[in-house]
PDB file of C-alpha atoms and ligand atoms in Angstrom:
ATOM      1  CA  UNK S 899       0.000   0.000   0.000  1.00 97.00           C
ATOM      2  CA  UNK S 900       2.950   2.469   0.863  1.00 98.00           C
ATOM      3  CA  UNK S 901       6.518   3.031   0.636  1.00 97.00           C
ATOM      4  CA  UNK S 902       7.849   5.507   2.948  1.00 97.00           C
ATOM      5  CA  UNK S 903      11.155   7.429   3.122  1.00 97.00           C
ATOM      6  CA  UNK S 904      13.077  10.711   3.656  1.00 97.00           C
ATOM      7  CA  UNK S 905      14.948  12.448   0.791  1.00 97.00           C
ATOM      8  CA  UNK S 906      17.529  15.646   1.007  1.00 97.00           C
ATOM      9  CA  UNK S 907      17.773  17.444  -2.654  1.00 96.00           C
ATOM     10  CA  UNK S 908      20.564  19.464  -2.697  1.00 97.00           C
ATOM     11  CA  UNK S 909      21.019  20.308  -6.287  1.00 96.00           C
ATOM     12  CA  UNK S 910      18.613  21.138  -9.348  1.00 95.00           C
ATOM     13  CA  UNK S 911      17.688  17.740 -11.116  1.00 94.00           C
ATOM     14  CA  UNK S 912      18.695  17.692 -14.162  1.00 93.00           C
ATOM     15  CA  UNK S 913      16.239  15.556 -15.271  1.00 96.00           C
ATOM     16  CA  UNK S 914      12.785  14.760 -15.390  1.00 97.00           C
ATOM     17  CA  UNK S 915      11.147  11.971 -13.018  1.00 98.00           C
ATOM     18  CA  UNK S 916       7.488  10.475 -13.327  1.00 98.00           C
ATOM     19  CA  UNK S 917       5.795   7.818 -10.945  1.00 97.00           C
ATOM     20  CA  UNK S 918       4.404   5.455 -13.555  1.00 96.00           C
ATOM     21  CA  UNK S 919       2.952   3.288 -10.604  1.00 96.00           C
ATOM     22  CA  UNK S 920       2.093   5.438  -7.456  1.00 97.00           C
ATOM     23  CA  UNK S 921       0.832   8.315  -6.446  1.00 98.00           C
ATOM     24  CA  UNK S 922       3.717  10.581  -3.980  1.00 98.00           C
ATOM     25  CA  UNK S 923       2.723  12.572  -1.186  1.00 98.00           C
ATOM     26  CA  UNK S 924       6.197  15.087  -0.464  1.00 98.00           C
ATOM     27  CA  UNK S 925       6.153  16.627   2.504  1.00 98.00           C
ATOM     28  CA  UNK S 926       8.607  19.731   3.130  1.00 98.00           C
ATOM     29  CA  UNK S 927      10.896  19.507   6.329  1.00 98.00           C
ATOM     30  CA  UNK S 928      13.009  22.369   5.190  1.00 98.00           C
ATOM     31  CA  UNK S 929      14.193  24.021   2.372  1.00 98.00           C
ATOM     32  CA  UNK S 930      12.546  25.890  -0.272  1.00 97.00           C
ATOM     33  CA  UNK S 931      12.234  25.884  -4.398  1.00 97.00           C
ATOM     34  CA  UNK S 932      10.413  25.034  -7.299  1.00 97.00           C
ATOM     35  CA  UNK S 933       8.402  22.151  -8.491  1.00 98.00           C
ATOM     36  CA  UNK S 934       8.199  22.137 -12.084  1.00 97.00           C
ATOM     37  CA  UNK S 935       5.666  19.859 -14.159  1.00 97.00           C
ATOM     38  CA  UNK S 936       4.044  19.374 -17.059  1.00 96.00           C
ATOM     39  CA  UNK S 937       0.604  20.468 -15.140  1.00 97.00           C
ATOM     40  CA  UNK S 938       2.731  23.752 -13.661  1.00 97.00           C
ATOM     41  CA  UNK S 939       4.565  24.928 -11.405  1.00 97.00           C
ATOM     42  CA  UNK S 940       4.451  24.650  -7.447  1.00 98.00           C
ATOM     43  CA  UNK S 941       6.609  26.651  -4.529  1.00 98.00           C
ATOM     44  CA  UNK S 942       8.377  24.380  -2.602  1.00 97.00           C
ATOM     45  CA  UNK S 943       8.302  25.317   1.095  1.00 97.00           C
ATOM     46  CA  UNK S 944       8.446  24.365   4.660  1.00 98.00           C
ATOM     47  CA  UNK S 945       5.200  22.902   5.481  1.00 98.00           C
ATOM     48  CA  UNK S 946       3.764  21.935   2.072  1.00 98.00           C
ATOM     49  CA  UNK S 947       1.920  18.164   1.481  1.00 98.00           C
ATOM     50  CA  UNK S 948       2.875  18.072  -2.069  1.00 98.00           C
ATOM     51  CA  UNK S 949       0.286  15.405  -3.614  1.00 98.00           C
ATOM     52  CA  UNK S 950       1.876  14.098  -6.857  1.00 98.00           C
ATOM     53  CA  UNK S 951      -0.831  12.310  -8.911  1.00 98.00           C
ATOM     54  CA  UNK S 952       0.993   8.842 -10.505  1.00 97.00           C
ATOM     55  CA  UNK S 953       1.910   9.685 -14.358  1.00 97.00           C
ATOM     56  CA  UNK S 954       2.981  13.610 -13.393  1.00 98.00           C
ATOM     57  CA  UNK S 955       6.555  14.312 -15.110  1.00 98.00           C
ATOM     58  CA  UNK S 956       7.950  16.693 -12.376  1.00 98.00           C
ATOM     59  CA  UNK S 957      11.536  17.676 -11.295  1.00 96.00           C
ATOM     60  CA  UNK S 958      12.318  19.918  -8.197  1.00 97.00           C
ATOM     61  CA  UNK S 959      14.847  22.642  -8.409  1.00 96.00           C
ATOM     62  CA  UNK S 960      15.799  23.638  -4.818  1.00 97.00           C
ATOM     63  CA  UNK S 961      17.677  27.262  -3.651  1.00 97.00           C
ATOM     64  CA  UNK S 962      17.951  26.118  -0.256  1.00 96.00           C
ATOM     65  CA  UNK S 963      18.102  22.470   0.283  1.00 97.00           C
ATOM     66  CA  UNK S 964      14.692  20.414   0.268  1.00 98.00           C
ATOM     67  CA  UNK S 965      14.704  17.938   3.152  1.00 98.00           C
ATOM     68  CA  UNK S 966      11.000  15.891   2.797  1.00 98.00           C
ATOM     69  CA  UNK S 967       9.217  12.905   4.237  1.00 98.00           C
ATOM     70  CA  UNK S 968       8.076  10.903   0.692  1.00 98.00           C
ATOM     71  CA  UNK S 969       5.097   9.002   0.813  1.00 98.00           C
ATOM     72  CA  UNK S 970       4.415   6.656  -1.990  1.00 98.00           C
ATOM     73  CA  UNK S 971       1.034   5.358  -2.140  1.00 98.00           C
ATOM     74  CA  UNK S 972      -0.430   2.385  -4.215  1.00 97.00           C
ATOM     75  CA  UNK S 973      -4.028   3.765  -4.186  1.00 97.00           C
ATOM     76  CA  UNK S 974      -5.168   7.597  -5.243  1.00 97.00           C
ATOM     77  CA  UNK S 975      -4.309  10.224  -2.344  1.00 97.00           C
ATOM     78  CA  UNK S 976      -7.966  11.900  -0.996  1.00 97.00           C
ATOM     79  CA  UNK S 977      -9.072  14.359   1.221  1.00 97.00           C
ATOM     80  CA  UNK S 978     -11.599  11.867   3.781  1.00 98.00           C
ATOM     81  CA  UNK S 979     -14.359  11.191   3.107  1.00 97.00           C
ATOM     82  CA  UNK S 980     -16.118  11.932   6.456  1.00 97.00           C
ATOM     83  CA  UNK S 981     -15.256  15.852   5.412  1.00 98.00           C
ATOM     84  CA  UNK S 982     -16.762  15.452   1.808  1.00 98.00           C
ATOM     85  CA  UNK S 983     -20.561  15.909   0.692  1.00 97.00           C
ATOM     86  CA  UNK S 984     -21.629  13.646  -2.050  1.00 96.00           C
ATOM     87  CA  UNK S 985     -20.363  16.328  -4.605  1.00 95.00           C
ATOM     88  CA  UNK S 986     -16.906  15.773  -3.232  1.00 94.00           C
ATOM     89  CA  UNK S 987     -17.096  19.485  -2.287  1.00 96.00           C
ATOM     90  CA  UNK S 988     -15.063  19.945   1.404  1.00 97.00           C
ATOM     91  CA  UNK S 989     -17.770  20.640   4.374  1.00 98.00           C
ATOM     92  CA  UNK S 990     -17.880  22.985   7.018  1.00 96.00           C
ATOM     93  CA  UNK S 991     -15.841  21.069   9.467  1.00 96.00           C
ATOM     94  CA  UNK S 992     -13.299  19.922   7.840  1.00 98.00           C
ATOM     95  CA  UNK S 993     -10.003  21.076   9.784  1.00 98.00           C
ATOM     96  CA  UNK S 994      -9.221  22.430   5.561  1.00 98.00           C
ATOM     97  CA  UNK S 995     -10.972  23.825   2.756  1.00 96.00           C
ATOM     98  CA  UNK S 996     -10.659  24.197  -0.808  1.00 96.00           C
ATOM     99  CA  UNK S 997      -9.083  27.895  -0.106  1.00 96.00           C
ATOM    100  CA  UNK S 998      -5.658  26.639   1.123  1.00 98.00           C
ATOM    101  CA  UNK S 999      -5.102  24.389  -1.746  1.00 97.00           C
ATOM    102  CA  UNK S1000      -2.587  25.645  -4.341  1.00 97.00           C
ATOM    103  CA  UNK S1001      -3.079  24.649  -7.482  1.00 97.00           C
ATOM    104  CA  UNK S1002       0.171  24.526 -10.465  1.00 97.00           C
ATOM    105  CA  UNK S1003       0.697  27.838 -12.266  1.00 97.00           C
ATOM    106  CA  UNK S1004       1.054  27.087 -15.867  1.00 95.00           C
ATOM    107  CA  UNK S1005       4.756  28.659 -16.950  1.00 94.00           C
ATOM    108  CA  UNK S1006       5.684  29.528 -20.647  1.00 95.00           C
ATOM    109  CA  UNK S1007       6.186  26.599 -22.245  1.00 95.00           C
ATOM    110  CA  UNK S1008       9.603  25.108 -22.590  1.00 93.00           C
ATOM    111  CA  UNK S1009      10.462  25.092 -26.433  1.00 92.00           C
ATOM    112  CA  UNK S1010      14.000  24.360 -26.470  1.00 89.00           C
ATOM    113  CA  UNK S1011      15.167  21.727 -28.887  1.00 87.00           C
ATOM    114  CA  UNK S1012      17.405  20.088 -26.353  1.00 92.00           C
ATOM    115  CA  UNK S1013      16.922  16.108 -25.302  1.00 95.00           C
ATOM    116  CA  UNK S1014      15.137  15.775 -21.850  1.00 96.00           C
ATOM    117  CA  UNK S1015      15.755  13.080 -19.825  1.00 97.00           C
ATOM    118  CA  UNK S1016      12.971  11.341 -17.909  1.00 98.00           C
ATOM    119  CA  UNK S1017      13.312   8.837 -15.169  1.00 98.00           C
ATOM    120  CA  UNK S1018      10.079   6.345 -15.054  1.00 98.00           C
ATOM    121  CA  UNK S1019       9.479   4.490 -11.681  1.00 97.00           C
ATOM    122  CA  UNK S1020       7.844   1.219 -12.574  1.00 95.00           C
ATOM    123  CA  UNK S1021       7.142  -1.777 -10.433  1.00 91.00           C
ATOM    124  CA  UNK S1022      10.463  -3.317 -11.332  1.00 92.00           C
ATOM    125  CA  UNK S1023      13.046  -0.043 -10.900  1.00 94.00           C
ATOM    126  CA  UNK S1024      13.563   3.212 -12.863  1.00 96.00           C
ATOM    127  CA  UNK S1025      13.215   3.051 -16.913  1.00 97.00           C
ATOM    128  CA  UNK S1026      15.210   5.753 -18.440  1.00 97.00           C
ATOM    129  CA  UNK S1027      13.490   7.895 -22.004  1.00 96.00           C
ATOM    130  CA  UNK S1028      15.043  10.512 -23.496  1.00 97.00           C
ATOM    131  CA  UNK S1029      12.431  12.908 -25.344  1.00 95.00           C
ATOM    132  CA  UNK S1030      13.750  14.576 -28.000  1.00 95.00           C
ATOM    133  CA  UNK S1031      12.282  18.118 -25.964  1.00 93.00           C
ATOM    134  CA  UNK S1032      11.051  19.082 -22.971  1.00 94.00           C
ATOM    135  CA  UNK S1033       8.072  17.630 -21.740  1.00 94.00           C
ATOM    136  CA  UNK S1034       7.194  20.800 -20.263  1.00 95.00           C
ATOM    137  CA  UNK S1035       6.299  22.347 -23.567  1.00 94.00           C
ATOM    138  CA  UNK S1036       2.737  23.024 -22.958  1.00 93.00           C
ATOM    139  CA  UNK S1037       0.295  25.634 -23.870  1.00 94.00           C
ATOM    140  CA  UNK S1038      -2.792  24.298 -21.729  1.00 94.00           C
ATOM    141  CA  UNK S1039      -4.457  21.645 -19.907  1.00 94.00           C
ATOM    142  CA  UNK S1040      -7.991  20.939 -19.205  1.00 94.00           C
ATOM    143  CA  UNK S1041      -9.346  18.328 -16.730  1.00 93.00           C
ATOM    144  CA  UNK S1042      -8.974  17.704 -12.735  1.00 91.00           C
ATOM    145  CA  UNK S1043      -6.131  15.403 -12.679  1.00 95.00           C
ATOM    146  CA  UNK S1044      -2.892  17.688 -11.526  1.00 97.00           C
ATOM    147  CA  UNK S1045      -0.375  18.132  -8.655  1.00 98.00           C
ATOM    148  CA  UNK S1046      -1.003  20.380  -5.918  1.00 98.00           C
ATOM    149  CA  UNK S1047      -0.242  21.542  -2.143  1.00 98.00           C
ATOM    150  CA  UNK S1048      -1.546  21.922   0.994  1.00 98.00           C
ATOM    151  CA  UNK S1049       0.503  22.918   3.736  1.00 98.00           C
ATOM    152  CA  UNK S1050       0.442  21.746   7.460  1.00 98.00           C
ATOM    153  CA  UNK S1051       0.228  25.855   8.632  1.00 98.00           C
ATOM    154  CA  UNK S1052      -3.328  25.884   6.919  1.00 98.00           C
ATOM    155  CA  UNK S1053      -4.608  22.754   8.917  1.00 98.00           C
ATOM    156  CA  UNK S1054      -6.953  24.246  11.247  1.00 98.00           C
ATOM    157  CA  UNK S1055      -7.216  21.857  14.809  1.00 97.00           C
ATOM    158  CA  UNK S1056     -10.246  20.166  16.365  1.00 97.00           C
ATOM    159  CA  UNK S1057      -9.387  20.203  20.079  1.00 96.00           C
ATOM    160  CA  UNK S1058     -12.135  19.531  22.803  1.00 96.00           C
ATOM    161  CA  UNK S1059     -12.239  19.811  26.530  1.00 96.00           C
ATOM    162  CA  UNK S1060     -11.059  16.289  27.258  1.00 93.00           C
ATOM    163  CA  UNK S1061      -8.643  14.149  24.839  1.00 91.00           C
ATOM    164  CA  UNK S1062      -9.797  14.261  21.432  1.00 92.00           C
ATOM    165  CA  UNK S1063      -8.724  10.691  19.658  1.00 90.00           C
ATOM    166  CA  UNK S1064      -6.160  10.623  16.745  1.00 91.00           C
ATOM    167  CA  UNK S1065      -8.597  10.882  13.471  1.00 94.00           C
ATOM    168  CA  UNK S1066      -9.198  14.894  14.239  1.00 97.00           C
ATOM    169  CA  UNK S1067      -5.531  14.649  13.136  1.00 98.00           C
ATOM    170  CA  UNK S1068      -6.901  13.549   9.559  1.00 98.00           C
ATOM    171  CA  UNK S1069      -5.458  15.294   6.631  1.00 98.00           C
ATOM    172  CA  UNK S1070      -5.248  12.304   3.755  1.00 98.00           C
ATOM    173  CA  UNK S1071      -6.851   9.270   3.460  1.00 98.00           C
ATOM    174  CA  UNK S1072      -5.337   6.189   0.902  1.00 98.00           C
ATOM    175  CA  UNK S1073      -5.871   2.919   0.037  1.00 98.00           C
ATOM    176  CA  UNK S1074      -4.584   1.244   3.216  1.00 98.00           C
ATOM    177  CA  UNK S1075      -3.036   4.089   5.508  1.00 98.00           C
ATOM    178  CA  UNK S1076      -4.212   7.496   6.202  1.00 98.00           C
ATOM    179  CA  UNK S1077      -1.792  10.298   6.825  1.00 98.00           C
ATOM    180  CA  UNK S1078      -2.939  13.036   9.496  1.00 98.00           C
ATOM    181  CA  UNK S1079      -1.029  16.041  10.617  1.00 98.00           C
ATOM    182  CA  UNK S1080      -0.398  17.305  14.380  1.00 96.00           C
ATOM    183  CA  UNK S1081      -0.366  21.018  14.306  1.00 97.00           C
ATOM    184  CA  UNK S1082      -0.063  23.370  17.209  1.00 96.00           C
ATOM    185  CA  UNK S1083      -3.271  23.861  19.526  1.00 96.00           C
ATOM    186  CA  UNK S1084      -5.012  24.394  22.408  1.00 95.00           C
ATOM    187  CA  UNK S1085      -4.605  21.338  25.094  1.00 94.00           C
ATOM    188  CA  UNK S1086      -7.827  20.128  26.924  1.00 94.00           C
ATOM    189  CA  UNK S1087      -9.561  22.537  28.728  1.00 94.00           C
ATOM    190  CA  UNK S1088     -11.454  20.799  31.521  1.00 95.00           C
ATOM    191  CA  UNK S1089     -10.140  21.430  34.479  1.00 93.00           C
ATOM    192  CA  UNK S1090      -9.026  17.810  34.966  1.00 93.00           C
ATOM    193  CA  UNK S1091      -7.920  17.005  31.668  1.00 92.00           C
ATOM    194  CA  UNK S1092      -4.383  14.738  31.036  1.00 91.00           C
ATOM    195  CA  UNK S1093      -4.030  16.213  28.045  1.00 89.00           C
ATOM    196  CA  UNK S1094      -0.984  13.616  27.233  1.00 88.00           C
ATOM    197  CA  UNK S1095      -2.665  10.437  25.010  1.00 86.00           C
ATOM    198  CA  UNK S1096      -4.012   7.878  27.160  1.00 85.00           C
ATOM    199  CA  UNK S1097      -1.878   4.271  26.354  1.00 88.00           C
ATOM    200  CA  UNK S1098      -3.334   2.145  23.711  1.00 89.00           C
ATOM    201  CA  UNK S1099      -2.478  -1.174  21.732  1.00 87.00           C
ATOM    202  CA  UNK S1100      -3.283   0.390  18.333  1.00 88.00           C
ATOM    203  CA  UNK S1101      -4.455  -2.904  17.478  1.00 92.00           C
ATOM    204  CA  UNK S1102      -5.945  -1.219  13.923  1.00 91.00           C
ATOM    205  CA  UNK S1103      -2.540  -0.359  12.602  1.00 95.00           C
ATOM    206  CA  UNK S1104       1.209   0.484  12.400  1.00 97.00           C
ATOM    207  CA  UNK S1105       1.933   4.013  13.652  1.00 96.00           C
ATOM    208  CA  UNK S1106       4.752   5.883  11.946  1.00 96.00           C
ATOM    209  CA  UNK S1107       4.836   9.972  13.315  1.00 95.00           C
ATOM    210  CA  UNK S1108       8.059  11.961  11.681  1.00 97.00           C
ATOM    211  CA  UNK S1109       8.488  14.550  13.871  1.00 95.00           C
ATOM    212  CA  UNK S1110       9.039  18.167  11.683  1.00 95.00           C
ATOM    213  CA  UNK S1111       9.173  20.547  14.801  1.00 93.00           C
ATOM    214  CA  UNK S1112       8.832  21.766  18.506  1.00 85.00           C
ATOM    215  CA  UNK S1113       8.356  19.424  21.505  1.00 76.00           C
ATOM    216  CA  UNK S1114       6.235  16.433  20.756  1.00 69.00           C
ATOM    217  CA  UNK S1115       3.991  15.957  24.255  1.00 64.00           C
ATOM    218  CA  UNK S1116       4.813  12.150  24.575  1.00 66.00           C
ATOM    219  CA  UNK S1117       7.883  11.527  23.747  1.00 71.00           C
ATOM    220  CA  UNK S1118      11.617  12.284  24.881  1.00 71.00           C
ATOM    221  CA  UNK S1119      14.295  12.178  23.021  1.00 72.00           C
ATOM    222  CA  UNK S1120      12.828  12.973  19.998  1.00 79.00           C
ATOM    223  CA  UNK S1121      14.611  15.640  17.121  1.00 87.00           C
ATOM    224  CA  UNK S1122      13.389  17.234  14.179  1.00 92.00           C
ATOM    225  CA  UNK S1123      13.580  14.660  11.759  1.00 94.00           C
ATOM    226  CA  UNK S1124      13.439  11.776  13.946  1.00 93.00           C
ATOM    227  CA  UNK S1125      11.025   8.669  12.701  1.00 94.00           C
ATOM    228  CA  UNK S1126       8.995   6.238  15.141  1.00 93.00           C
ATOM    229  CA  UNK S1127       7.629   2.995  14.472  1.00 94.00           C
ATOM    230  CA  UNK S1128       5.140   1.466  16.462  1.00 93.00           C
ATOM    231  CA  UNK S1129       3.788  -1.757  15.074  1.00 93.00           C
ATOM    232  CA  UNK S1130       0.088  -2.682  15.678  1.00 94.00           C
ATOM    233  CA  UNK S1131      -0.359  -4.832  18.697  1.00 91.00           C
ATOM    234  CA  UNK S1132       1.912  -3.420  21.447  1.00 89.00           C
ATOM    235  CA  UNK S1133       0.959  -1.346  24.122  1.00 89.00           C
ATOM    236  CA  UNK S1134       1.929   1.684  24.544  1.00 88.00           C
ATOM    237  CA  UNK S1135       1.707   5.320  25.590  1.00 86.00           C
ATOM    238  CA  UNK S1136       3.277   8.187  26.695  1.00 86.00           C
ATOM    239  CA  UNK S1137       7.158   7.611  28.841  1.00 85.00           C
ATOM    240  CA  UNK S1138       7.356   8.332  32.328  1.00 85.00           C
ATOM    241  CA  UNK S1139       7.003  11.717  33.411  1.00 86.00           C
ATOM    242  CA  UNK S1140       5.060  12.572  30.545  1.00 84.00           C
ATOM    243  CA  UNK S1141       1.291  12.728  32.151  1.00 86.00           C
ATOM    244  CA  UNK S1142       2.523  14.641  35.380  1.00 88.00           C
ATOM    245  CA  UNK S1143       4.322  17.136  33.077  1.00 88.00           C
ATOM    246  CA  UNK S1144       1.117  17.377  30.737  1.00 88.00           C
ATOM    247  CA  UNK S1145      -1.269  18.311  33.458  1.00 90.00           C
ATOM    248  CA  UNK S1146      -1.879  22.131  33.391  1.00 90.00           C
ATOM    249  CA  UNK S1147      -0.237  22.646  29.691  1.00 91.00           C
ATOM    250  CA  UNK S1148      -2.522  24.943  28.092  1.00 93.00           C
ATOM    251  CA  UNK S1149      -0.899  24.726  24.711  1.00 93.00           C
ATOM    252  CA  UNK S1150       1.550  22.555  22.407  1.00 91.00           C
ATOM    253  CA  UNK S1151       4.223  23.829  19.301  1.00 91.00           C
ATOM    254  CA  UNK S1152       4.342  20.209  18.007  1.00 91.00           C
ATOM    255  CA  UNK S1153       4.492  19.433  14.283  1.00 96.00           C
ATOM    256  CA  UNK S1154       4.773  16.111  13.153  1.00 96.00           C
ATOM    257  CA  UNK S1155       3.072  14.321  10.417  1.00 98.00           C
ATOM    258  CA  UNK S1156       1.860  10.745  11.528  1.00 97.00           C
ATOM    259  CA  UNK S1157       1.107   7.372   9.036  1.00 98.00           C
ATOM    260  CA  UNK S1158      -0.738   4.786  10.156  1.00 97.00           C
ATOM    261  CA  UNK S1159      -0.830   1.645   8.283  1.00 98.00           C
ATOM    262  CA  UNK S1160      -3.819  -0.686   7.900  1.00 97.00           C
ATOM    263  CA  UNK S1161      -1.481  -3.702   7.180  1.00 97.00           C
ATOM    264  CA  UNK S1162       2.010  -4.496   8.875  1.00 96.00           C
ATOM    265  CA  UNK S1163       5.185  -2.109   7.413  1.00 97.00           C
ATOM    266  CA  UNK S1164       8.399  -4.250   6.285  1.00 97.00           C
ATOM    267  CA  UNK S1165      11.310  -2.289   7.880  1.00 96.00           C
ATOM    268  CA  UNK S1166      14.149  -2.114   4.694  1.00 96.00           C
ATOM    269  CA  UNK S1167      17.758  -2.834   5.865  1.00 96.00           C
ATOM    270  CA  UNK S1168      18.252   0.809   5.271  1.00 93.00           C
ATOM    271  CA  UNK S1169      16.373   2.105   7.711  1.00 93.00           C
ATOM    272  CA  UNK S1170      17.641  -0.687  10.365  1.00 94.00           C
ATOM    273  CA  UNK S1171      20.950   0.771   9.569  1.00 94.00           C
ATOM    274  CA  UNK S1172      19.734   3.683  11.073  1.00 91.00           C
ATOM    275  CA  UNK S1173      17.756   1.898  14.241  1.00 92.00           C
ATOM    276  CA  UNK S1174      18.052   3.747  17.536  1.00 90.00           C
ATOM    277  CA  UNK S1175      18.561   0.508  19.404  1.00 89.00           C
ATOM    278  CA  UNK S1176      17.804   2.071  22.636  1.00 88.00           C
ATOM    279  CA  UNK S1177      14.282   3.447  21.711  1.00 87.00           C
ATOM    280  CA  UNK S1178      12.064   0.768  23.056  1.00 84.00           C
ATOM    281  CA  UNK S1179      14.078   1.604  26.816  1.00 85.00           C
ATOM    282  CA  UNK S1180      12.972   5.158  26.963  1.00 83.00           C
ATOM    283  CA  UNK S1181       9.761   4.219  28.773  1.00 83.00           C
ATOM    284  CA  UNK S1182      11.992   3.248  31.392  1.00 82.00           C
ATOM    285  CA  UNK S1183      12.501   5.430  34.045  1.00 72.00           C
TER     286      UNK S1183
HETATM  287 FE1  FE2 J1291       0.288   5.237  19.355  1.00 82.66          FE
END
């Protein structure tokens, strides 16, 4: 259903890239530049859900390095459902409306003579063409199939007076995962409210949450950047310390972006190589 990883662009490509398989979700850490297709162009910055649609030919030229969570996804990338009317039109409560999305801006077209390379991910690896121009030489599109953006700053939060449980975090939902986004908000206001998570077995799914910025509420230890895994079936919840230290917080800075996976994630040996062996200890006091 989903391949997840992190990527770091540095330079311009200098070449073209197209998903022939899966649809890509980017989502900006850092950095800032252009995405270029053949739909448009996009700005690249911090905060942005960049929601490639499978077949877009798109390269990203960055003027300050790009630093992203990708998200590849087997099924079509939606808004959920529960905040669409049967038009597919966004309603009232949805934490996002059609306002904050930005759509590609059309550029000149590209009528240089020059061979364009494009890199096409299939199921088996990366097929290389070489067009004989640019396949950004285009004078107009028509239809509702294109990339676009939302970013994380425009996701408005549902917060309630006690706890309020992990689908108000809801930003995308996909064949087999969903992807929801934990913005800065206003803790739980009754006067008793933990307003740390209460510990649960999240028997549904695998829980990935990349942490982009600020102090995450549960967890210690945690960086920008940093990536847990939680696999469905153990119990868990916040480490030691964390409830006392949550009781009487009237706000939180957190921003992390959080996956959960409807079947079981395969860790690659890449990411092993990177393992914090020591994480599963840190509810230890
Ligand atoms: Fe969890």
């Amino acid at each position: 259903d989903v391949i997840i990883s992190v990527a770091a662009v540095s330079e311009n490509m200098d070449y073209c890239y197209r998903n022939g398989t899966v649809d890509e979700v980017l989502y900006i850490q850092s950095g800032e530049g252009k995405f270029i297709s053949n739909f448009g162009n996009l700005h690249v910055k911090s905060g942005d859900y960049i929601v490639i649609p499978r077949g877009v030919i798109w390269q990203i030229n960055p003027t300050d390095t790009v630093r992203m969570l990708v998200i590849e996804s087997a099924g079509p990338v939606e808004t959920p459902n529960r905040y669409r009317n049967r038009f597919g039109q966004l309603l009232e409560h949805s934490p996002f409306c059609e306002r904050d999305i930005q759509l590609p801006e059309l550029q000149n077209p590209i009528t240089n003579k020059n061979e364009c390379l494009v890199k096409v991910k299939t199921q088996k690896g990366i097929q290389e063409y070489t067009y004989s121009h640019h396949p950004c030489d285009v004078i107009g599109w028509d239809g509702y199939y294109f990339p676009w953006s939302i970013s994380i700053h425009d996701f408005e939060p549902i917060v309630g007076s006690i706890h309020q449980p992990p689908p108000v975090h809801q930003t995308f939902q996909a064949n087999g995962f969903v992807i929801c986004s934990f913005v800065p908000r206003l803790f739980d206001f009754h006067p008793g409210a933990i307003p740390a998570p209460y510990p649960h077995s999240n028997i549904d799914s695998d829980e990935i949450i990349y942490y982009s910025k600020g102090e995450f509420m549960s967890r210690q230890g945690i960086q920008e950047e940093s990536i847990t895994l939680h696999p469905m079936g153990l119990p868990h919840g916040p480490q030691p310390g964390k409830y006392q230290s949550s009781i009487g917080k009237k706000h939180t800075d957190e921003l992390a972006v959080m996956i959960d996976t409807f079947k079981p994630l395969h860790v690659t040996e890449a990411a092993l190589g990177i393992d914090e062996a020591n994480y599963p200890l840190s509810w230890m006091d």
